Coordinates of C-alpha atoms and ligand atoms in Angstrom, one line a residue:
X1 CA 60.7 69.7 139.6
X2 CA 60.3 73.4 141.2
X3 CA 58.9 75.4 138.4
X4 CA 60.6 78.7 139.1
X5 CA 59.4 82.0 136.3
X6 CA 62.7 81.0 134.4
X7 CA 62.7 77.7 134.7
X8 CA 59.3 77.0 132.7
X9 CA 60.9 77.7 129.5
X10 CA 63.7 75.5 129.7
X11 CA 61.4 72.8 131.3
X12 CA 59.3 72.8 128.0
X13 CA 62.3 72.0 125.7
X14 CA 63.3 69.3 127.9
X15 CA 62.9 65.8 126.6
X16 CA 61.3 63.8 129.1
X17 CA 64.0 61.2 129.0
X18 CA 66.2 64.3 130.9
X19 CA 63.4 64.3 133.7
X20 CA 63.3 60.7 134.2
X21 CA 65.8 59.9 137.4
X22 CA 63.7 62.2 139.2
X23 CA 61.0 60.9 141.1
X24 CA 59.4 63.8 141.9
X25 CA 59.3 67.9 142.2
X26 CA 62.5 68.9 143.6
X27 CA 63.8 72.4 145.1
X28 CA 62.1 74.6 148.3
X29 CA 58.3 75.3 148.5
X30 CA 58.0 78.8 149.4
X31 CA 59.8 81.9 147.2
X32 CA 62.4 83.7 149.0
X33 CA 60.6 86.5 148.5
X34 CA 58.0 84.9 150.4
X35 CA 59.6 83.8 153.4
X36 CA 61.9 87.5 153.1
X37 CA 58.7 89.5 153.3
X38 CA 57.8 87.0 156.2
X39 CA 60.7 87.9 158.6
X40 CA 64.4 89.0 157.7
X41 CA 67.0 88.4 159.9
X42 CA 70.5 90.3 159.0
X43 CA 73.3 88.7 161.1
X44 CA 74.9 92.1 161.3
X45 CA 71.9 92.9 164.0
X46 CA 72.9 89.6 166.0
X47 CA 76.7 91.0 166.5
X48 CA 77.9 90.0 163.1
X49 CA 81.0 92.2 161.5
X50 CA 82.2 92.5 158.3
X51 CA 85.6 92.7 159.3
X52 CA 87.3 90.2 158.7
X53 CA 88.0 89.2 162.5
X54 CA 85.0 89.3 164.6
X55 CA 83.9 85.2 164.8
X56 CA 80.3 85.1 162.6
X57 CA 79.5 81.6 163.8
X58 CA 77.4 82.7 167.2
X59 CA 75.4 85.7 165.6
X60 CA 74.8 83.4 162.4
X61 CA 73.7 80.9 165.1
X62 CA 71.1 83.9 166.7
X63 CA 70.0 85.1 163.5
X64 CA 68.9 81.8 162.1
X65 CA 67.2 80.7 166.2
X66 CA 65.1 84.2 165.1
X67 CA 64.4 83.1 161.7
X68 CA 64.2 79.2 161.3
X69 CA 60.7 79.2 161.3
X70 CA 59.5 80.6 157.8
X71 CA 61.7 83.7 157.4
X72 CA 65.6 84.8 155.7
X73 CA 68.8 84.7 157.2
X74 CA 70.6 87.6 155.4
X75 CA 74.5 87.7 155.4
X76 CA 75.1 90.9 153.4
X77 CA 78.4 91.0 151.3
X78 CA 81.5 91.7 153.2
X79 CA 84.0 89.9 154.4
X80 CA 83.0 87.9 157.4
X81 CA 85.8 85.5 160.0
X82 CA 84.3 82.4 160.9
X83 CA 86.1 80.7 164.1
X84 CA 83.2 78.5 165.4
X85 CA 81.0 76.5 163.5
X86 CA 77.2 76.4 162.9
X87 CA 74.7 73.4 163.2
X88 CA 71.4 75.1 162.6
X89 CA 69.1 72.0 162.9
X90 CA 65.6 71.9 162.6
X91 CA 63.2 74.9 161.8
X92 CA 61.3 75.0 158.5
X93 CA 60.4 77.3 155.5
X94 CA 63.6 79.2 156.0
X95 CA 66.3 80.7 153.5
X96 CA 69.6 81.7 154.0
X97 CA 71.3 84.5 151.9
X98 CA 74.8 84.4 151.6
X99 CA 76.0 87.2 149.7
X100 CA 79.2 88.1 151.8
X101 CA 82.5 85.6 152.1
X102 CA 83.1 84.0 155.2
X103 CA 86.6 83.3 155.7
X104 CA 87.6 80.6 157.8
X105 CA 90.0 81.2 161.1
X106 CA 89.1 78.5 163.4
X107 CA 90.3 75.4 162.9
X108 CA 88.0 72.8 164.8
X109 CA 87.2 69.3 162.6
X110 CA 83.5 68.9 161.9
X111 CA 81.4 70.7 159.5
X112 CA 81.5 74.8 159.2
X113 CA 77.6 75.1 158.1
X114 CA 76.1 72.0 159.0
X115 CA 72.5 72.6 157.9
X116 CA 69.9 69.4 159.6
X117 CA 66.5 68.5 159.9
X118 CA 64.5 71.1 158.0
X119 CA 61.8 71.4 155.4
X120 CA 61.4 73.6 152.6
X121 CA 65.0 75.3 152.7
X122 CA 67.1 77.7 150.6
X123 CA 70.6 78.2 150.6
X124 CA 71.7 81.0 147.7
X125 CA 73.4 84.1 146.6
X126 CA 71.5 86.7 145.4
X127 CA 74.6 88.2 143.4
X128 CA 76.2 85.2 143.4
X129 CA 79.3 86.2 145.1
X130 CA 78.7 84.4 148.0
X131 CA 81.4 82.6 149.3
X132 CA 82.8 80.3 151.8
X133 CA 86.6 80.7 152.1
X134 CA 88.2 77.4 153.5
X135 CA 91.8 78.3 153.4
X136 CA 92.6 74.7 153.9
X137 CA 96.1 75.6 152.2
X138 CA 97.4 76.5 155.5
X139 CA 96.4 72.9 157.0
X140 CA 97.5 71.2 154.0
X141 CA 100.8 73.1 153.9
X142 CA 101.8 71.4 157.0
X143 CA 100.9 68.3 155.5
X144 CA 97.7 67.4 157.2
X145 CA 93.7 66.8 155.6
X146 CA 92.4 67.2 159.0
X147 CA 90.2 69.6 159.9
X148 CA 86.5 70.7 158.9
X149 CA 84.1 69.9 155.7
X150 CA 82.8 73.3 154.7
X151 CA 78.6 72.8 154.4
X152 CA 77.1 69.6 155.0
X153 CA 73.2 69.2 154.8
X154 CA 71.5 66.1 156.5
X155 CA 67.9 65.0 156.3
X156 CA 66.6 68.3 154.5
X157 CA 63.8 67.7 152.1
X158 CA 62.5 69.9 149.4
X159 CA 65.3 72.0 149.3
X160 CA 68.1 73.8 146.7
X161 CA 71.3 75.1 146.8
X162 CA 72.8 77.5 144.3
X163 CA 74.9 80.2 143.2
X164 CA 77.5 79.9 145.7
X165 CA 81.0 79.2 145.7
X166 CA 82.9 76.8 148.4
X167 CA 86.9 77.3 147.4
X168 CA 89.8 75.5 149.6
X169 CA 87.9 72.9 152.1
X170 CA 89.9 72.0 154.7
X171 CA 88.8 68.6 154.0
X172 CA 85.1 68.3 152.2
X173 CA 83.4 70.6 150.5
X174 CA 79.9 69.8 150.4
X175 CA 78.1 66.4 151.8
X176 CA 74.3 65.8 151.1
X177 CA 73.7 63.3 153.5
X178 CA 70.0 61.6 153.8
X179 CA 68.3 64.0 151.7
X180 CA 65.4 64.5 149.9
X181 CA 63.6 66.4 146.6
X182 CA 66.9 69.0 146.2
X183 CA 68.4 71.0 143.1
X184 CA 72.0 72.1 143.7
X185 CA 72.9 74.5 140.9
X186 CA 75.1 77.0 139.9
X187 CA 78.3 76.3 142.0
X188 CA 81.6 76.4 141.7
X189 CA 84.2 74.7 143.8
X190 CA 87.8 74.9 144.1
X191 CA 90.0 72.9 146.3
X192 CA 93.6 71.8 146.5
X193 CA 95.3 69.5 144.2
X194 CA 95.6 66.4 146.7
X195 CA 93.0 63.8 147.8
X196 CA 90.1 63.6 149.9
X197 CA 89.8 67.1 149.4
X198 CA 86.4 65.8 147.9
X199 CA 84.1 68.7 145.7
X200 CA 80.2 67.2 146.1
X201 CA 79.0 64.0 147.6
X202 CA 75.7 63.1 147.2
X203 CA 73.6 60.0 149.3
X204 CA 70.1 61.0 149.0
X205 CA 67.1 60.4 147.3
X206 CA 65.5 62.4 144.6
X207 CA 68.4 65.2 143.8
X208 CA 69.0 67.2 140.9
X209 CA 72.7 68.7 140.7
X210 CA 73.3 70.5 137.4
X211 CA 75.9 73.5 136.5
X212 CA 78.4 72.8 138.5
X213 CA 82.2 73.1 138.2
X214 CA 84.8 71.2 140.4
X215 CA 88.7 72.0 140.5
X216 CA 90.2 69.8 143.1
X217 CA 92.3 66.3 143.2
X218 CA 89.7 64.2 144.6
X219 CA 85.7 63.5 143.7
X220 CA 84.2 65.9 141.4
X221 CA 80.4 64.9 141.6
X222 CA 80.2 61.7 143.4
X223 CA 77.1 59.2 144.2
X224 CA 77.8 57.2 147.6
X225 CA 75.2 54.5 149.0
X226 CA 72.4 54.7 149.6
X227 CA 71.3 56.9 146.5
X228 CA 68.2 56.7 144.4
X229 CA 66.4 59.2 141.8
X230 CA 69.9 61.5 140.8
X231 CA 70.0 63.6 137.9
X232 CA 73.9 64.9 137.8
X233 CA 74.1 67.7 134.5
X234 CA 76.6 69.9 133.2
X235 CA 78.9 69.0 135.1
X236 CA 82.8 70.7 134.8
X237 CA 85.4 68.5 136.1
X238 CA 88.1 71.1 135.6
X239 CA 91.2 69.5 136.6
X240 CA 89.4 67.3 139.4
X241 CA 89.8 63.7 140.6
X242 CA 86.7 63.1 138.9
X243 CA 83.0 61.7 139.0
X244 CA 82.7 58.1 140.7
X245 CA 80.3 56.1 142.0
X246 CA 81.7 54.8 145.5
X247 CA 83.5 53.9 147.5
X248 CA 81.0 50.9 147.5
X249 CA 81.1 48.5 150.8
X250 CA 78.5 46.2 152.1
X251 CA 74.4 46.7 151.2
X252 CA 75.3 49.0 148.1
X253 CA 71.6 50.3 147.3
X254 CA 72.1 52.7 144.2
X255 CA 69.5 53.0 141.1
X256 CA 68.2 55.2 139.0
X257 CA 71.4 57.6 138.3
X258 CA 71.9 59.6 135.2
X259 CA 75.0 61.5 134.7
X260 CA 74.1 63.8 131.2
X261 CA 76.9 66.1 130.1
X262 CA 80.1 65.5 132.1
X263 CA 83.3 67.5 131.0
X264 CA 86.1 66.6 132.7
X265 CA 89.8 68.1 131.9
X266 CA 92.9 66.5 133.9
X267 CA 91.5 64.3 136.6
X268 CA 91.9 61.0 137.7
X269 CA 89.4 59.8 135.7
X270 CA 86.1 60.6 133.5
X271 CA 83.9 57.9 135.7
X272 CA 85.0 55.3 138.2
X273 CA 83.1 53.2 139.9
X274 CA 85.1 51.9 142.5
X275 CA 84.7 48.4 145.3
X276 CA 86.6 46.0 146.5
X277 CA 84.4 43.1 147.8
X278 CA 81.4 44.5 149.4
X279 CA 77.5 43.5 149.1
X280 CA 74.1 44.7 147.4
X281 CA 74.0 46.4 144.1
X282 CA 74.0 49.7 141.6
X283 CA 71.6 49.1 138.8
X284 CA 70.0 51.3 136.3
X285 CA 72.5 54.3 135.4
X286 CA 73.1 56.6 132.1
X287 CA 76.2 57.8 131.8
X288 CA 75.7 60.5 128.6
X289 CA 77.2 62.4 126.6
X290 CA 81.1 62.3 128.6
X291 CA 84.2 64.8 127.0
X292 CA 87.2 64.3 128.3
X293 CA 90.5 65.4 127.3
X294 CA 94.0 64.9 129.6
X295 CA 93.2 62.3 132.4
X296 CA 94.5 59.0 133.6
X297 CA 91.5 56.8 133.2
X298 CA 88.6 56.9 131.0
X299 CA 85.5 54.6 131.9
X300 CA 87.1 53.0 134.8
X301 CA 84.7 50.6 136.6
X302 CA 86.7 48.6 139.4
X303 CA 85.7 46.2 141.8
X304 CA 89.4 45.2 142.8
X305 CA 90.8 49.0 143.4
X306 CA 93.7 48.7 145.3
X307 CA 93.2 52.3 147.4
X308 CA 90.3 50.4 149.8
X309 CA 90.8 47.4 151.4
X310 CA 89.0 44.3 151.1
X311 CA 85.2 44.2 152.5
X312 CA 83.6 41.1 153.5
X313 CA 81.1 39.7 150.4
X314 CA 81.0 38.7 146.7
X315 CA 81.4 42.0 145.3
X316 CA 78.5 44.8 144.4
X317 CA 76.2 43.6 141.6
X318 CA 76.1 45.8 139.3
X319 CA 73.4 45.9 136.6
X320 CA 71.9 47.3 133.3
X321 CA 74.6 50.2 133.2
X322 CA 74.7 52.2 130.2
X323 CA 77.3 54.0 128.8
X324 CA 76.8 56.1 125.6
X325 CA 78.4 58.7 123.9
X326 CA 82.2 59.3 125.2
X327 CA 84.4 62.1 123.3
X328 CA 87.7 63.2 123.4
X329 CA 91.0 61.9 124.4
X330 CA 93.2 60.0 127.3
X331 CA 96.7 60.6 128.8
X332 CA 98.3 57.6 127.7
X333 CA 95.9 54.8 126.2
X334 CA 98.8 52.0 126.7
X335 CA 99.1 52.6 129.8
X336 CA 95.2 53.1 130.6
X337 CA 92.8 52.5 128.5
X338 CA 89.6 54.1 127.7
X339 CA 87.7 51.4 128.9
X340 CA 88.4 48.9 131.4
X341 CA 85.4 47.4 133.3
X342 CA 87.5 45.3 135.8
X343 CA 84.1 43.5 137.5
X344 CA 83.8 41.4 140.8
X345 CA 84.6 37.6 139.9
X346 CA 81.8 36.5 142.8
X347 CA 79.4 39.2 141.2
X348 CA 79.9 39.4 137.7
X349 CA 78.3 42.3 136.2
X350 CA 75.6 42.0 133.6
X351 CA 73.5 43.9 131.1
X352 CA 76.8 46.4 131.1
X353 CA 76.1 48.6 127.2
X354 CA 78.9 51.0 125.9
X355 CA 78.0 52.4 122.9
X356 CA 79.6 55.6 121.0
X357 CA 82.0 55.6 122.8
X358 CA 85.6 57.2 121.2
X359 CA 88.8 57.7 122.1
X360 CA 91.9 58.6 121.4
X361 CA 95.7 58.4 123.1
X362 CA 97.2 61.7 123.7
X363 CA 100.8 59.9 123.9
X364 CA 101.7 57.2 121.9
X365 CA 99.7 55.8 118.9
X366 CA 98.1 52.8 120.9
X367 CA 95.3 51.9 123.2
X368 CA 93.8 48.8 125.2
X369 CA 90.3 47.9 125.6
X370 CA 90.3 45.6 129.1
X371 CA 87.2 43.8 130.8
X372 CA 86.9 40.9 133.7
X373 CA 83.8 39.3 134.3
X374 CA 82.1 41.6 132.7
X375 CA 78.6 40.7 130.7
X376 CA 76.9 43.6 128.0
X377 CA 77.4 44.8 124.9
X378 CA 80.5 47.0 123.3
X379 CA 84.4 46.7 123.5
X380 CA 85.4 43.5 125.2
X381 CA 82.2 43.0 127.2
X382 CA 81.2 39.2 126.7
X383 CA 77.5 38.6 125.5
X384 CA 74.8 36.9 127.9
X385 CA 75.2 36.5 131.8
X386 CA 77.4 33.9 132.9
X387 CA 80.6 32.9 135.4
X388 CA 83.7 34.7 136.3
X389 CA 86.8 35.5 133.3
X390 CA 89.8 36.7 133.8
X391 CA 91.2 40.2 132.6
X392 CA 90.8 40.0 129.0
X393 CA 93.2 43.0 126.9
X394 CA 92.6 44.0 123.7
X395 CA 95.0 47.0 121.9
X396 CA 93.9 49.3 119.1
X397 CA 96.7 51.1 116.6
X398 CA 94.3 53.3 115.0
X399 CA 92.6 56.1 116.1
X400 CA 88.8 56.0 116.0
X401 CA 86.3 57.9 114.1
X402 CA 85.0 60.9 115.2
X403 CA 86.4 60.9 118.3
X404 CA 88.1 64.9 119.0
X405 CA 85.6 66.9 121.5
X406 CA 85.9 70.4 122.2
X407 CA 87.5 71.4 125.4
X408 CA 86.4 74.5 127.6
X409 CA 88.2 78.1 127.5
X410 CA 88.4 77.7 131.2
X411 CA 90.7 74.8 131.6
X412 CA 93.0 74.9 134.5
X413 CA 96.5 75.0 132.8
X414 CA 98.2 74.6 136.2
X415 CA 97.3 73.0 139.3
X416 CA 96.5 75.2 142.3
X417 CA 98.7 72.8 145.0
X418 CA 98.4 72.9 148.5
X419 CA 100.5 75.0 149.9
X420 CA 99.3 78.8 148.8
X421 CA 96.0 80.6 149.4
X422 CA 93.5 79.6 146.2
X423 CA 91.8 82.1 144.5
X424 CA 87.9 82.9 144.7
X425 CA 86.3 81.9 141.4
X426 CA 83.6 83.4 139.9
X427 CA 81.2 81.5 138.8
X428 CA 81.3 80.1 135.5
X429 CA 79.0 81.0 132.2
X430 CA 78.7 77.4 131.0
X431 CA 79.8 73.7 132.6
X432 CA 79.8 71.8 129.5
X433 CA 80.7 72.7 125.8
X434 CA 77.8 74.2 124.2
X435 CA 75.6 73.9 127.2
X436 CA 73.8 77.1 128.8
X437 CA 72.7 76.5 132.4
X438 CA 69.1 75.7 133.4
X439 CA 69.3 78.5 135.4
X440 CA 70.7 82.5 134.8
X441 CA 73.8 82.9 137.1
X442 CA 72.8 85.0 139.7
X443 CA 73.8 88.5 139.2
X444 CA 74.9 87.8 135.8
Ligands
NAG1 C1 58.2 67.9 150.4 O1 57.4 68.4 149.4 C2 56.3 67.5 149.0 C3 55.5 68.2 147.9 O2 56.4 68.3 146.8 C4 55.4 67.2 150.2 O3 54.5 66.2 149.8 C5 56.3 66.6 151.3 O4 55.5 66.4 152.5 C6 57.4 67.5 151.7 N1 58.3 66.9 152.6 C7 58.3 67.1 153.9 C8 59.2 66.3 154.7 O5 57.6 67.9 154.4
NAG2 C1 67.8 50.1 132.7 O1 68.0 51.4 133.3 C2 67.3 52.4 132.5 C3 67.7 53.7 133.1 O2 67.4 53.8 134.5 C4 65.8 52.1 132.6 O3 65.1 53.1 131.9 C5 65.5 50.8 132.1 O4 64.1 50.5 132.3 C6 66.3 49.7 132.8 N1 66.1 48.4 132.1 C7 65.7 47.4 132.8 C8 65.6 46.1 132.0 O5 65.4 47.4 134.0
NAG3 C1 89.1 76.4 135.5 O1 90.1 76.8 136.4 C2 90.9 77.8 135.9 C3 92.0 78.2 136.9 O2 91.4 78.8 137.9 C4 90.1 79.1 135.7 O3 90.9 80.1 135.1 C5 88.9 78.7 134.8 O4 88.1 79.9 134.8 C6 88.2 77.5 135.4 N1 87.2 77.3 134.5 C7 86.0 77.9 134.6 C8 85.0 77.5 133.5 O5 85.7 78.6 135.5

């Protein structure tokens, strides 16, 4: 873990059980200050304008071939047009400072900050205001998802990203492809109320991403294959598809993943873990300390979901999942259930825990608990490890004990849609009731 002046406090109260899904240090190797003091390069002396019109993709482009190798790519605040897009690949040892908002105006596909290749990198905010505006409602309005992710990193190692905010993606927000020992903190993400407008995806090794809030209708925080050593924290789902783990298709490799401290208001659903035949296996995840309060499903683990079609294989194994301590309330427990763990008949899942978990209808005064070949302990789970079983149903009439949670001041009351310019955020104070972030907001 990068040990940062104000991090070592907060790293001493940890528990080590917090650290464990990381295999290693994770964040850049050299300060800022360090590689700022080393060579700075302002995009406004490559041709950059703050106005609002002149493209910043080529000067970014010149700035960063001046800088990639051990110094800072400075893009002051102002408001910035962006009508090309970037793929700074390779270099090492650099930063890039983003404390302006770039707006988007072109409207290519791809990736508008595609960051590849490099070693010992820094993407931030130094006031955090920094801000990449996608303005994907003017795609979306005409009824279309096509059109660019807005930052996508591939193969970096040792590496964070924080303290920025990515609002209305014309399709993705932000894809960490193939990395290595990285901390993404401090964000805040807003898309439009539709689907595959997805807030962070992670396949990587050895990530941290913590403090994070997600408004969107598609993946909040998601883990895709192959994934190993992720520590997801504080996590705000604030009227969001929510987290998942998936889609999952053929040679699933995830392991080691602990979600800690996942609000999540109005989405789709608090966790999903979604397949639909497929191959390989997810094994050894934590899924702590969950609130949610207003969505569709609860624990939602389904290896027959209807929105993929049907890979080739037995299913993904899944294995020695845990899932403890779930608060708050669900839409409408008759209709979905708190916890359904619908399991791959040719792969049954074993070693499957859920315990402390409660949860209560927000319509109606009843409940199911449904599970298909499913093997663990809690709810309907079955004991041992054996063959396939049908859906098995059970229905509650009686609220739990001790199952209200707090919700968040911030909730989203009403969706943003698709069809008018979102709002810049700021970003928030806290991701998850009662929880300060690891690290101070920058410029708070
Ligand atoms: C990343 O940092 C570690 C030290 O924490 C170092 O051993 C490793 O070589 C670095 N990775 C790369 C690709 O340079
Ligand atoms: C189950 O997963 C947890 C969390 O990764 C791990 O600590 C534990 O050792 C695993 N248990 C087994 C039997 O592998
Ligand atoms: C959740 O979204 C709403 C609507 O934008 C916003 O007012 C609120 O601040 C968000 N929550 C947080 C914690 O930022």
């Amino acid at each position: 873990m990068r040990l940062s002046p104000f991090l070592l406090g907060a790293v001493a109260l940890l528990p080590t059980t917090v650290l464990c899904q990381l295999s290693g240090k994770v964040g850049p190797l050299t300060t800022r200050a360090a590689k700022t003091a080393k060579k700075t390069c302002n995009v406004l002396n490559y041709g950059a304008k703050a106005d609002k019109a002149t493209d910043l993709g080529p000067p970014l482009a010149a700035a960063w071939a001046a800088c990639k190798t051990g110094g800072t790519v400075v893009i002051p605040s102002g408001n910035y047009a962006m009508k090309t897009w970037v793929t700074l690949k390779g270099g090492s040892a650099w930063a890039l400072q983003l404390d302006g908002v770039i707006y988007r105006t072109g409207t290519d596909g791809g990736n508008m900050i595609f960051i590849g290749a490099t070693d010992d990198f820094e993407l931030f905010s130094s006031t955090g205001k920094g801000a990449v505006q996608g303005n994907g409602y003017e795609i979306h309005a005409q009824g279309s998802r096509s059109g660019a992710r807005i930052l996508r990193l591939n193969k970096v190692t040792n590496f964070s990203v924080h303290d920025v905010v990515l609002v209305d993606a014309p399709a993705f927000h932000f894809s960490l492809d193939t990395c290595t020992n990285g901390e993404v903190y401090n964000m805040a993400i807003r898309g439009g109320d539709w689907g595959g407008l997805d807030g962070i995806d992670v396949w990587s090794n050895n990530i941290w991403i913590h403090d994070v809030m997600v408004t969107n209708k598609d993946e909040c925080v998601t883990v895709k294959s192959p994934s190993k050593n992720i520590l997801i924290e504080n996590i705000y789902c604030n009227s969001s598809g929510g987290c998942a783990l998936g889609s999952l298709g053929a040679d699933t490799a995830i392991s080691q993943v602990h979600y800690k401290n996942v609000y999540t208001w109005k989405s789709n659903q608090m966790m999903m873990i979604k397949s639909n035949g497929g191959s390989g296996y997810v094994e050894d995840v934590v899924f702590e300390n969950f609130i949610g309060h207003g969505n569709a499903y609860s624990l939602d683990v389904d290896q027959y979901w209807s929105s993929m079609s049907t890979i080739a294989g037995n299913g993904v194994q899944l294995s020695n999942l845990t899932f403890k301590n779930w608060k708050g309330t669900e839409a409408n427990g008759a209709q979905r259930g708190p916890v359904k763990v619908f399991c791959a008949d040719g792969a049954p899942c074993t070693d499957i825990t859920i315990t402390d978990l409660a949860m209560w209808t927000e319509t109606g005064s009843k409940q199911t608990y449904s599970c298909r070949s499913a093997y663990g302990s809690g709810f309907c789970l079955k004991a041992g490890t054996s063959k396939s079983y049908a859906a098995i149903t059970s229905t509650v009439t009686a609220a739990p004990a001790k199952y209200s949670a707090a919700t968040m001041a911030g909730d989203l009351k009403t969706a943003f849609g698709t069809t008018v310019s979102i709002p810049i955020p700021t970003i928030p104070v806290s991701f998850y009731p009662g929880a300060t972030p690891y690290s101070k907001i920058a410029g708070s």
